[in-house]
Every structure is written in C-alpha cells, then in structure tokens.
Short mmCIF file of C-alpha atoms in Angstrom, two decimals:
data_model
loop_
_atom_site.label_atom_id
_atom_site.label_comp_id
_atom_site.label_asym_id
_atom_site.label_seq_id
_atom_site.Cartn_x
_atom_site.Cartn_y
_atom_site.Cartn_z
CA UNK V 1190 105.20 118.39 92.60
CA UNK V 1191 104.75 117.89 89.00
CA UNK V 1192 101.08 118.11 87.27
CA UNK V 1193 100.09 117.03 83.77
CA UNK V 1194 96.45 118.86 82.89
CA UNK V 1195 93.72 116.28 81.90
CA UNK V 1196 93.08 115.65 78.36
CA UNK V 1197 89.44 114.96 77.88
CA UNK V 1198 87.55 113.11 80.30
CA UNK V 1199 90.94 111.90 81.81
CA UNK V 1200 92.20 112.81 85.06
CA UNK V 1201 95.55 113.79 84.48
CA UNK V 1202 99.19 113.08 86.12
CA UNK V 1203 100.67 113.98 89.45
CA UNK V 1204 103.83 113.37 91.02
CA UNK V 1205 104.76 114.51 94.41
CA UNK V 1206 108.38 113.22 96.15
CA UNK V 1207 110.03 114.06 99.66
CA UNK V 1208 112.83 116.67 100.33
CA UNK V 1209 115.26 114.69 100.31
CA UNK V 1210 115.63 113.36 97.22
CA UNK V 1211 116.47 115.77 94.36
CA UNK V 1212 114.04 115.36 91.53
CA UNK V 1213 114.66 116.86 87.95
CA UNK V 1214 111.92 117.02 85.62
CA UNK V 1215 113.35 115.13 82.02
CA UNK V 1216 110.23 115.25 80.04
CA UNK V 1217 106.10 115.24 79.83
CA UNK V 1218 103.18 114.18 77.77
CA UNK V 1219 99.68 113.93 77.95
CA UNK V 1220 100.29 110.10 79.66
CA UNK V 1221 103.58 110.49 80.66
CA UNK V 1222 105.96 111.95 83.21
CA UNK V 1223 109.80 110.99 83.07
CA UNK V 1224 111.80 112.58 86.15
CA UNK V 1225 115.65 111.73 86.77
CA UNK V 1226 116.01 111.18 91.01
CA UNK V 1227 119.00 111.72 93.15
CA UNK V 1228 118.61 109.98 96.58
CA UNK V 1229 120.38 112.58 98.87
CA UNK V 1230 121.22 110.03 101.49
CA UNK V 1231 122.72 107.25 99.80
CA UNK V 1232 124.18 109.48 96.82
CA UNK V 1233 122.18 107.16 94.02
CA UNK V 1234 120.59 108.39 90.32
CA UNK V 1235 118.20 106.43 88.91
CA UNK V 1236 115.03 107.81 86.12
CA UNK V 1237 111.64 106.93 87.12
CA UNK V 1238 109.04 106.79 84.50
CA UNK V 1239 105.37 107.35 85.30
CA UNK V 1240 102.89 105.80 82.35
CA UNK V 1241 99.29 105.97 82.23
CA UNK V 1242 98.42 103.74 80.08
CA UNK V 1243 94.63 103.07 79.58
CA UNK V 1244 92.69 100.05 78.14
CA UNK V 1245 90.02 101.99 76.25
CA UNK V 1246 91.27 102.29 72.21
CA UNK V 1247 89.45 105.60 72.15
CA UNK V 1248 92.08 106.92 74.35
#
C-alpha cells in the first residue's frame, strides 16, 4: 500500500495491489503515483501511472 497525504480539501492517493505481483514505488506527487509492476506469474513488467486529475482550476 502506497498513500499520498491530502493537500487541501482533497482526499489524497491510495494504491493497494495483491501479493503476487511485485510492486516498486518509482515516484510521487501531490496528484500522482507512478509504480513499476512485476506480474509474478506470467514474469511481465509494465509501469502503471495513477493521475488525479481534477476539473476545478483552483486545484
């Protein structure tokens, strides 16, 4: 589990994933979290990117 603190009113960023897949943190921001995967079971890498990305220009 990875947790990015709210900024503001916002509600922050969570990640959770299952055992087996190996999950390496790369990099976070206040609306980002960028994690590089390795799928145990079928021996794949692959970088998953998770964006909040709101509508409100106050933001």
């Amino acid at each position: 589990m990875h947790v990015v603190a709210p900024k503001g009113l916002s509600g922050g960023l969570c990640m959770f994933w299952k055992v087996a897949h190996h999950v390496v943190l790369v990099k976070y921001a206040n609306f980002l979290i960028e994690v590089g995967v390795h799928d145990i079971m079928h021996n794949s890498t692959w970088q998953f990117y998770m964006v909040f990305a709101s509508t409100d220009d106050g933001v």
